[in-house]
mmCIF file of N, CA, C and O in Angstrom:
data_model
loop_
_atom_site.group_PDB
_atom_site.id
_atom_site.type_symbol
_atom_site.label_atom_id
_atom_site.label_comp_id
_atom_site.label_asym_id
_atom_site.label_seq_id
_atom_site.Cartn_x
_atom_site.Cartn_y
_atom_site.Cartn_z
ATOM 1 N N UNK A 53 19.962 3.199 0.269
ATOM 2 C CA UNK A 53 19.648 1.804 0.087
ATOM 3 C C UNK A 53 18.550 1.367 1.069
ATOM 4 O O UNK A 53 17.701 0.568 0.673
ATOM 5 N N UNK A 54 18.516 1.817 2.260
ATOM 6 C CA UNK A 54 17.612 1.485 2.731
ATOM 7 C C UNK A 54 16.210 1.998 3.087
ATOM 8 O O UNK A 54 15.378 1.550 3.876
ATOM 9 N N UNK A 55 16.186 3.133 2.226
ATOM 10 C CA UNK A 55 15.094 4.051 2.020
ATOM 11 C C UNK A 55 14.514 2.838 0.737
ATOM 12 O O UNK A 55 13.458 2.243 0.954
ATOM 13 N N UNK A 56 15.276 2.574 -0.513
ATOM 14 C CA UNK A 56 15.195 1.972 -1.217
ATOM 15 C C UNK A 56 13.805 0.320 -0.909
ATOM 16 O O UNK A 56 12.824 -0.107 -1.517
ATOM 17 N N UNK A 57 14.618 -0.092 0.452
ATOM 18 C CA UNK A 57 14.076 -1.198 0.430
ATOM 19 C C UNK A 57 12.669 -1.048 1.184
ATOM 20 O O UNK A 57 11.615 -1.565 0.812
ATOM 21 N N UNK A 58 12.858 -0.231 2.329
ATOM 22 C CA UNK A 58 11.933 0.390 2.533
ATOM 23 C C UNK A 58 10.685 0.452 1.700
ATOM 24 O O UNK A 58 9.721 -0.297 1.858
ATOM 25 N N UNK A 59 10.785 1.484 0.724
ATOM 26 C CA UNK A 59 10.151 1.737 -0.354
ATOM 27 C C UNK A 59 9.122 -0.212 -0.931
ATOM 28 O O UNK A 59 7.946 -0.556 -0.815
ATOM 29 N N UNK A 60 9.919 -0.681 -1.298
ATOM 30 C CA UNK A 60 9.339 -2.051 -1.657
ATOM 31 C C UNK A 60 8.792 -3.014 -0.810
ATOM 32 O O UNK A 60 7.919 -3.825 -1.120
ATOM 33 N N UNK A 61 9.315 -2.898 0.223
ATOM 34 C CA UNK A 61 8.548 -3.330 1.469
ATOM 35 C C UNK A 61 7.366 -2.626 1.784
ATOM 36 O O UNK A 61 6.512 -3.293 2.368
ATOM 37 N N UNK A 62 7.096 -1.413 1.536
ATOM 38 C CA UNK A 62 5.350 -0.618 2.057
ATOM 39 C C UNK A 62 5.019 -1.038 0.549
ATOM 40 O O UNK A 62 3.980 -1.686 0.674
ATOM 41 N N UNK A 63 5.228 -1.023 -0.311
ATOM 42 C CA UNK A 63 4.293 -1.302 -1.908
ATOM 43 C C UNK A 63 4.174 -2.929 -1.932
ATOM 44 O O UNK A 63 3.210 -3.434 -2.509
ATOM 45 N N UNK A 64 5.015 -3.629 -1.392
ATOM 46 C CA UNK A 64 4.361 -4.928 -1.371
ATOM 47 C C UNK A 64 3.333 -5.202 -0.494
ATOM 48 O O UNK A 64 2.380 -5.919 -0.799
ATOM 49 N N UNK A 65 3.470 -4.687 0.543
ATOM 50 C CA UNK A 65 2.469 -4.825 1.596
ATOM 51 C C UNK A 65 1.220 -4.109 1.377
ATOM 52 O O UNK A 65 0.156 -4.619 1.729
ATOM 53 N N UNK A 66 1.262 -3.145 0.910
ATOM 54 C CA UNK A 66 0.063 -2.754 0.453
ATOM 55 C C UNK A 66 -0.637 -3.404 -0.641
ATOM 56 O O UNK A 66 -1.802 -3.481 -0.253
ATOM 57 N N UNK A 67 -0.536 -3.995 -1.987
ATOM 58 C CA UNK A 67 -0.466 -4.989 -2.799
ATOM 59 C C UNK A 67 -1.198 -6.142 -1.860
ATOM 60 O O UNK A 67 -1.585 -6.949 -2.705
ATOM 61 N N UNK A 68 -1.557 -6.601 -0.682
ATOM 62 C CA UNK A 68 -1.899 -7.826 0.072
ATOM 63 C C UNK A 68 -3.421 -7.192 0.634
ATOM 64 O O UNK A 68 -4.179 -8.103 0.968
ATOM 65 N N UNK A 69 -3.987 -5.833 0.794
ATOM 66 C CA UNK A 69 -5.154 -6.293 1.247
ATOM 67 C C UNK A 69 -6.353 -6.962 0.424
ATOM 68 O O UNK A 69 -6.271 -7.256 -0.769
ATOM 69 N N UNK A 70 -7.404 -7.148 1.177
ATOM 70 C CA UNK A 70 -8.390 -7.924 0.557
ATOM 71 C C UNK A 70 -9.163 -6.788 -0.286
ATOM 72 O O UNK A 70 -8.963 -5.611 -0.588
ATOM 73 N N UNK A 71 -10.548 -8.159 -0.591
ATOM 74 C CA UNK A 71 -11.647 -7.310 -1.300
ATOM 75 C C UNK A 71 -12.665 -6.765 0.107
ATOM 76 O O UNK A 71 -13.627 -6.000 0.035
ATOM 77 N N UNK A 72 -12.071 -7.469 1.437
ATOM 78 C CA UNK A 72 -12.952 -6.652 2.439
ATOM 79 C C UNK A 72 -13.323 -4.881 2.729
ATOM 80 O O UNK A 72 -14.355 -4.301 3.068
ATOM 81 N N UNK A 73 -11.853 -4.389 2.387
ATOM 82 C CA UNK A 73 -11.742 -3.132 1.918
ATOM 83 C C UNK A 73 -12.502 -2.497 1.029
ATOM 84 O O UNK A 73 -12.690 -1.281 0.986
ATOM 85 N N UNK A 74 -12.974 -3.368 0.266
ATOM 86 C CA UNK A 74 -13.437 -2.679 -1.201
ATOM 87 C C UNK A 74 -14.974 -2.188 -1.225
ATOM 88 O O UNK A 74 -15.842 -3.060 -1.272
ATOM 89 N N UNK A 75 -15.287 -1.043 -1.200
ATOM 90 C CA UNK A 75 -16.870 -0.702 -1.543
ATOM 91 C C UNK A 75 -17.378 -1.111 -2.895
ATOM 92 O O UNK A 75 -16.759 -1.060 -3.957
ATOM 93 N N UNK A 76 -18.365 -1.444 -2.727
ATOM 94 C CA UNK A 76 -19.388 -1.901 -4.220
ATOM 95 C C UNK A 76 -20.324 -1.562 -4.102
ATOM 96 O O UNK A 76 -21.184 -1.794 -3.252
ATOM 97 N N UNK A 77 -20.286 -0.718 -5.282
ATOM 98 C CA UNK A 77 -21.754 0.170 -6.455
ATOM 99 C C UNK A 77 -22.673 -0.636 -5.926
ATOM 100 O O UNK A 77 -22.567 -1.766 -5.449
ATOM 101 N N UNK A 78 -23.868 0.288 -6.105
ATOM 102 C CA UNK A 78 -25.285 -0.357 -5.636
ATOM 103 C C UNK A 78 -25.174 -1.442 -6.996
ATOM 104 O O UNK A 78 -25.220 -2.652 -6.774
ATOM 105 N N UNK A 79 -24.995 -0.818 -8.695
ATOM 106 C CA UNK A 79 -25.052 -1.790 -9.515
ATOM 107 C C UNK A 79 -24.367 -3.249 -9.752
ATOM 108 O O UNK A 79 -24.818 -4.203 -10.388
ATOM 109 N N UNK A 80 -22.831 -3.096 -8.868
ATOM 110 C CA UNK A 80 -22.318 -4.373 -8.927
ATOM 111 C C UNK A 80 -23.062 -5.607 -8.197
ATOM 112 O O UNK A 80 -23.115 -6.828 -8.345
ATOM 113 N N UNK A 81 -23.661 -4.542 -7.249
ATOM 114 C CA UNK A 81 -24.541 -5.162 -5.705
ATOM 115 C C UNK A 81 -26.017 -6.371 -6.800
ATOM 116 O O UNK A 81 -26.343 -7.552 -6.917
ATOM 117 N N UNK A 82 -26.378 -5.103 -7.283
ATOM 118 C CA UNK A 82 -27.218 -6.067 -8.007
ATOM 119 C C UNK A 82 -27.327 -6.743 -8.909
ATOM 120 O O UNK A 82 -28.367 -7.296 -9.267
ATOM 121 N N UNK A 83 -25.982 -6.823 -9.561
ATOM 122 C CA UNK A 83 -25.897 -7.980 -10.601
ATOM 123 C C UNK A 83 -25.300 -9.135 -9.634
ATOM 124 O O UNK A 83 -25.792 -10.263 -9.611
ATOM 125 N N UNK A 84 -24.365 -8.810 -8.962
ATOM 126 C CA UNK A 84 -24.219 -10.064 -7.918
ATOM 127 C C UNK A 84 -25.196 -10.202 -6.555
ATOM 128 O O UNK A 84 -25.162 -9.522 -5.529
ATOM 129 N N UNK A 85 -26.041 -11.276 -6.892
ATOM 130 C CA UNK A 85 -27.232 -11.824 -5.506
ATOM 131 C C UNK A 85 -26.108 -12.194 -4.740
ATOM 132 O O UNK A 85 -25.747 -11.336 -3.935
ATOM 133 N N UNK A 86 -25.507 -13.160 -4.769
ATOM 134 C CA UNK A 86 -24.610 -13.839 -3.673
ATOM 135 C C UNK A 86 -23.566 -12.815 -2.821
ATOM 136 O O UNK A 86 -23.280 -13.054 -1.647
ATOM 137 N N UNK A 87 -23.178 -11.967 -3.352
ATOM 138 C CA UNK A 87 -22.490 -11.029 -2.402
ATOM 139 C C UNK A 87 -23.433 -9.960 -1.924
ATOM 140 O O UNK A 87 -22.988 -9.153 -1.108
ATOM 141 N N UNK A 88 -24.505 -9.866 -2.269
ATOM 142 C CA UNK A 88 -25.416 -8.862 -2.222
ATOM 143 C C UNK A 88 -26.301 -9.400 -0.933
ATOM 144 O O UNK A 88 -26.672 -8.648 -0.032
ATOM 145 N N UNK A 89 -26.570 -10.758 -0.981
ATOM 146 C CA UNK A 89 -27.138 -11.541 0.325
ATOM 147 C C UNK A 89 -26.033 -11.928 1.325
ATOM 148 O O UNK A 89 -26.426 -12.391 2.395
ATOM 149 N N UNK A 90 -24.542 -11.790 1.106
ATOM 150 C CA UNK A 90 -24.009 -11.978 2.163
ATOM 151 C C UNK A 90 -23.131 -10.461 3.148
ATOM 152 O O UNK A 90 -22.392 -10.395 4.131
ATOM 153 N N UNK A 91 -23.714 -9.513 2.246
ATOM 154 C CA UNK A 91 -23.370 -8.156 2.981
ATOM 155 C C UNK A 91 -24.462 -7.707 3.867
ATOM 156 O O UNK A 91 -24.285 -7.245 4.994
ATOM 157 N N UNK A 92 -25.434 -7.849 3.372
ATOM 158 C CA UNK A 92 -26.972 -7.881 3.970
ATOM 159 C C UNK A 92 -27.126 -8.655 5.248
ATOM 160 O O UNK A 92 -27.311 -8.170 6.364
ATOM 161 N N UNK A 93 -27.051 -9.585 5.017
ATOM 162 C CA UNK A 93 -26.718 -10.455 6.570
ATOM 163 C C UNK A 93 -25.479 -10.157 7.443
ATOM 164 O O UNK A 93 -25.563 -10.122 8.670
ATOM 165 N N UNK A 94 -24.285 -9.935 6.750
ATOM 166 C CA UNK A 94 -23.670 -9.312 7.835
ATOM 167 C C UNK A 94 -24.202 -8.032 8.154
ATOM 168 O O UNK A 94 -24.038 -7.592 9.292
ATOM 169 N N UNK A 95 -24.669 -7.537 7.503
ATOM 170 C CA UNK A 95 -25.167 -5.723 8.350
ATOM 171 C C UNK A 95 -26.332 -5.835 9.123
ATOM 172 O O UNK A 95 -26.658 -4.875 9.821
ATOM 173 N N UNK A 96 -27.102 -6.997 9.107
ATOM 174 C CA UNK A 96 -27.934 -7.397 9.933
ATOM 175 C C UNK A 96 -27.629 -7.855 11.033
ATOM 176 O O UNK A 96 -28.218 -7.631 12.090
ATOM 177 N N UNK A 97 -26.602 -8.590 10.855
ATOM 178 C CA UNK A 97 -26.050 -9.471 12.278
ATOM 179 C C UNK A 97 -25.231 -8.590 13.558
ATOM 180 O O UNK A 97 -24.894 -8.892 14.703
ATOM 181 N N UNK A 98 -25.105 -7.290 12.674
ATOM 182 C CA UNK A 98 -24.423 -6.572 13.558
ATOM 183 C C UNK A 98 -24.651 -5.007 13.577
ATOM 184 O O UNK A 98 -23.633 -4.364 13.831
ATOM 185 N N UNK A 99 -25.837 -4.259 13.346
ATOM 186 C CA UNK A 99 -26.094 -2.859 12.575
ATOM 187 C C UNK A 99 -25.696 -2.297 13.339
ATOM 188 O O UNK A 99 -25.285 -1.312 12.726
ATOM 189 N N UNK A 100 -25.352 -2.066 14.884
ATOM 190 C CA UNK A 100 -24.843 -1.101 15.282
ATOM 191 C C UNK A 100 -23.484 -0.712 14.970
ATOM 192 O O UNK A 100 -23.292 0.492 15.144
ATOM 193 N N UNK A 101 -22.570 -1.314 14.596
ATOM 194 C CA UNK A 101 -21.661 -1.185 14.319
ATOM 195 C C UNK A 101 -21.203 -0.822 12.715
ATOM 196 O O UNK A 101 -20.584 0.199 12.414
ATOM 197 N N UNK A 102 -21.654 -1.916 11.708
ATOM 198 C CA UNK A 102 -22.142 -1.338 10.476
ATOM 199 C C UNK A 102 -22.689 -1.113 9.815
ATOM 200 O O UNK A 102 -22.387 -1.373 8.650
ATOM 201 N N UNK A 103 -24.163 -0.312 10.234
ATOM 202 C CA UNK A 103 -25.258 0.097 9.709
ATOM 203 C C UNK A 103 -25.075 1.423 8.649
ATOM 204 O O UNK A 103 -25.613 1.520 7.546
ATOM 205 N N UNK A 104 -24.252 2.325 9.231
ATOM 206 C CA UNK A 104 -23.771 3.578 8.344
ATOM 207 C C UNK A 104 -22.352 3.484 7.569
ATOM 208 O O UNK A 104 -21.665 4.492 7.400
ATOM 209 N N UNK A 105 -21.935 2.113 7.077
ATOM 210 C CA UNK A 105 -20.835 1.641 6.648
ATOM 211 C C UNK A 105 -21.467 2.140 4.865
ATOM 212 O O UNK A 105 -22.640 2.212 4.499
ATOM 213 N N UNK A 106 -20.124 2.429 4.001
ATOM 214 C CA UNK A 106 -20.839 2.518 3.006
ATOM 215 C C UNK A 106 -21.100 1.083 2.267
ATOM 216 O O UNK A 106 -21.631 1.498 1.237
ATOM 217 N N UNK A 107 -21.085 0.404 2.203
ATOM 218 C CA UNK A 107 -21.405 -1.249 1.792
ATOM 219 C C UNK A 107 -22.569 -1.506 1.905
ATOM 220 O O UNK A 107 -23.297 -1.982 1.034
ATOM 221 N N UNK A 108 -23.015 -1.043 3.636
ATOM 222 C CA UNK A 108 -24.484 -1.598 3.343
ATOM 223 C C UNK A 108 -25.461 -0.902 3.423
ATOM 224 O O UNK A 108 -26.595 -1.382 3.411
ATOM 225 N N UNK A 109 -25.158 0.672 3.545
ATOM 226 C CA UNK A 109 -25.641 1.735 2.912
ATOM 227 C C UNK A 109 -26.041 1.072 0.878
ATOM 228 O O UNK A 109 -27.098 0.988 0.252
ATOM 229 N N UNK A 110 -25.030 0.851 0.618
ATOM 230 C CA UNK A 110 -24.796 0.529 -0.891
ATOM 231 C C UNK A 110 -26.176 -0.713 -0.936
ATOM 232 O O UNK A 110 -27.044 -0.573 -1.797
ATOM 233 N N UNK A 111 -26.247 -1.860 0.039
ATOM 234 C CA UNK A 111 -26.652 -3.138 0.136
ATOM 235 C C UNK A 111 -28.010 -2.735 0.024
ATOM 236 O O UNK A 111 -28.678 -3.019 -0.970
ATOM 237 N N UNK A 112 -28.478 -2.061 1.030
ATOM 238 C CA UNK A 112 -29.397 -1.772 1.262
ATOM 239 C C UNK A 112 -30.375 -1.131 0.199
ATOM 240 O O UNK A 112 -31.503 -1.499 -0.127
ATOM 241 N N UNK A 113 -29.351 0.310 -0.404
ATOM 242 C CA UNK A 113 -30.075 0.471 -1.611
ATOM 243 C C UNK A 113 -30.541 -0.663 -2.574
ATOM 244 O O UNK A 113 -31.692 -0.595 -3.005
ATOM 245 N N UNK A 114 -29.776 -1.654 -2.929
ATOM 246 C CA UNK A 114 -29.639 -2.284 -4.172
ATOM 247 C C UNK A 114 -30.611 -3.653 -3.973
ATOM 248 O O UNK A 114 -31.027 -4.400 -4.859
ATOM 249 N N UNK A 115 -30.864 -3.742 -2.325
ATOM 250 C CA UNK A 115 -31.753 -4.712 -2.208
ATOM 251 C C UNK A 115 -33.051 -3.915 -2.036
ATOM 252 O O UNK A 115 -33.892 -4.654 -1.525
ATOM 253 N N UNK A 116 -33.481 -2.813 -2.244
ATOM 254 C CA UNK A 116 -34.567 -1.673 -2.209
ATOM 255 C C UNK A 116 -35.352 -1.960 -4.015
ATOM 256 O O UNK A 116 -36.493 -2.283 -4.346
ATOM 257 N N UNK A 117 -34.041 -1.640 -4.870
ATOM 258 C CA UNK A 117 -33.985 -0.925 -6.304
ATOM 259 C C UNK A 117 -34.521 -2.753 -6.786
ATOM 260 O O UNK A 117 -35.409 -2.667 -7.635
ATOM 261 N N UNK A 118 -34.243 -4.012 -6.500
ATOM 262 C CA UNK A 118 -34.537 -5.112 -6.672
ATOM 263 C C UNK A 118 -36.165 -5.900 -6.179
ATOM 264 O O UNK A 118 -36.846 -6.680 -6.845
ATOM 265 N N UNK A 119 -36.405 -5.397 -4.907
ATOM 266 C CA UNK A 119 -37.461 -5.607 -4.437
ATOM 267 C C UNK A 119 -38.562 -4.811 -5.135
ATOM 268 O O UNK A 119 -39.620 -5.403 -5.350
ATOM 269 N N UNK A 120 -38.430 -3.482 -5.529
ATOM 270 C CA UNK A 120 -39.157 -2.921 -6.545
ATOM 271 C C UNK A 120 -39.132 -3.028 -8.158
ATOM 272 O O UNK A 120 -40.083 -2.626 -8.828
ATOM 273 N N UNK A 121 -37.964 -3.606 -8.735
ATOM 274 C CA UNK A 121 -38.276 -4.575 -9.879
ATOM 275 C C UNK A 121 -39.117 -5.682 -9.997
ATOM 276 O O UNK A 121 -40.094 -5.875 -10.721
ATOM 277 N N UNK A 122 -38.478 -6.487 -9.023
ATOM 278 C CA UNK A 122 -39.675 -7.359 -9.230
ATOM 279 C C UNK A 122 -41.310 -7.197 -8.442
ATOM 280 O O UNK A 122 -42.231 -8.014 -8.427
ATOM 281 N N UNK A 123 -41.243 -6.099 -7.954
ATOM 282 C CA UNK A 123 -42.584 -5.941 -7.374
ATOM 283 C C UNK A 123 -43.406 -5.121 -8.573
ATOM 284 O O UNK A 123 -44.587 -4.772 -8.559
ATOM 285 N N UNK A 124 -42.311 -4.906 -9.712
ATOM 286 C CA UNK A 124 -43.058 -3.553 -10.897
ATOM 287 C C UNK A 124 -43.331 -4.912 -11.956
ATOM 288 O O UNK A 124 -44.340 -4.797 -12.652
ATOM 289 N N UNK A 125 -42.469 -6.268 -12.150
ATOM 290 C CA UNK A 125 -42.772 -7.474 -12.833
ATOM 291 C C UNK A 125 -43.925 -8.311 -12.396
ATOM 292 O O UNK A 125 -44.537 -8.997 -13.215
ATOM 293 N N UNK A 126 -44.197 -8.284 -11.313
ATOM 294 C CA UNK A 126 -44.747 -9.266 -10.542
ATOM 295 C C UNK A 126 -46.700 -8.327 -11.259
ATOM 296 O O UNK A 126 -47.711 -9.003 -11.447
ATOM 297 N N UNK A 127 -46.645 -7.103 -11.437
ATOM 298 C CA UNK A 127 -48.015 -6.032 -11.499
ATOM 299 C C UNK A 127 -47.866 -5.991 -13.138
ATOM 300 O O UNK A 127 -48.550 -5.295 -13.889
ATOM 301 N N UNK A 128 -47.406 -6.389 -13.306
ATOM 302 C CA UNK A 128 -47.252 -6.860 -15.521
ATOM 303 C C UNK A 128 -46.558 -5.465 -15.637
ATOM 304 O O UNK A 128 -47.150 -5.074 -16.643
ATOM 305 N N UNK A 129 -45.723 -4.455 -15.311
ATOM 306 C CA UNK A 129 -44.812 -3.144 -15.825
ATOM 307 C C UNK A 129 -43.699 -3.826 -16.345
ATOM 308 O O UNK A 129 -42.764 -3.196 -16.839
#
């Protein structure tokens, strides 16, 4: 029984973390600007710490792959 409750007590608790945890695709990165400009600024505000994080590893690409869209729109491609 108390292995039992145990048991439901670590699966609920796990069930509670955030989306801070969560890595996002360079592509989710660039369909969403607003999370895409606020990962960017945090990896700016602090790169020593998460510069080789995969997020803004991810950020970074996706604000790369964007800046060269519209730099390939901006030349009539």
């Amino acid at each position: 029984m108390r292995y039992l409750l145990f048991g439901i007590l670590v699966l609920t608790l796990s069930g509670c973390s955030g989306d801070e945890d969560r890595i996002y695709t360079v592509d989710e990165l660039m369909d969403d600007q607003v999370l895409l400009a606020k990962i960017t600024s945090e990896c700016r505000n602090n790169p020593g710490a998460l510069r080789q994080t995969p997020n803004c590893q991810n950020a970074a690409a996706a604000d790369w792959k964007l800046r060269l869209e519209r730099m390939n729109r901006a030349l009539g491609g």
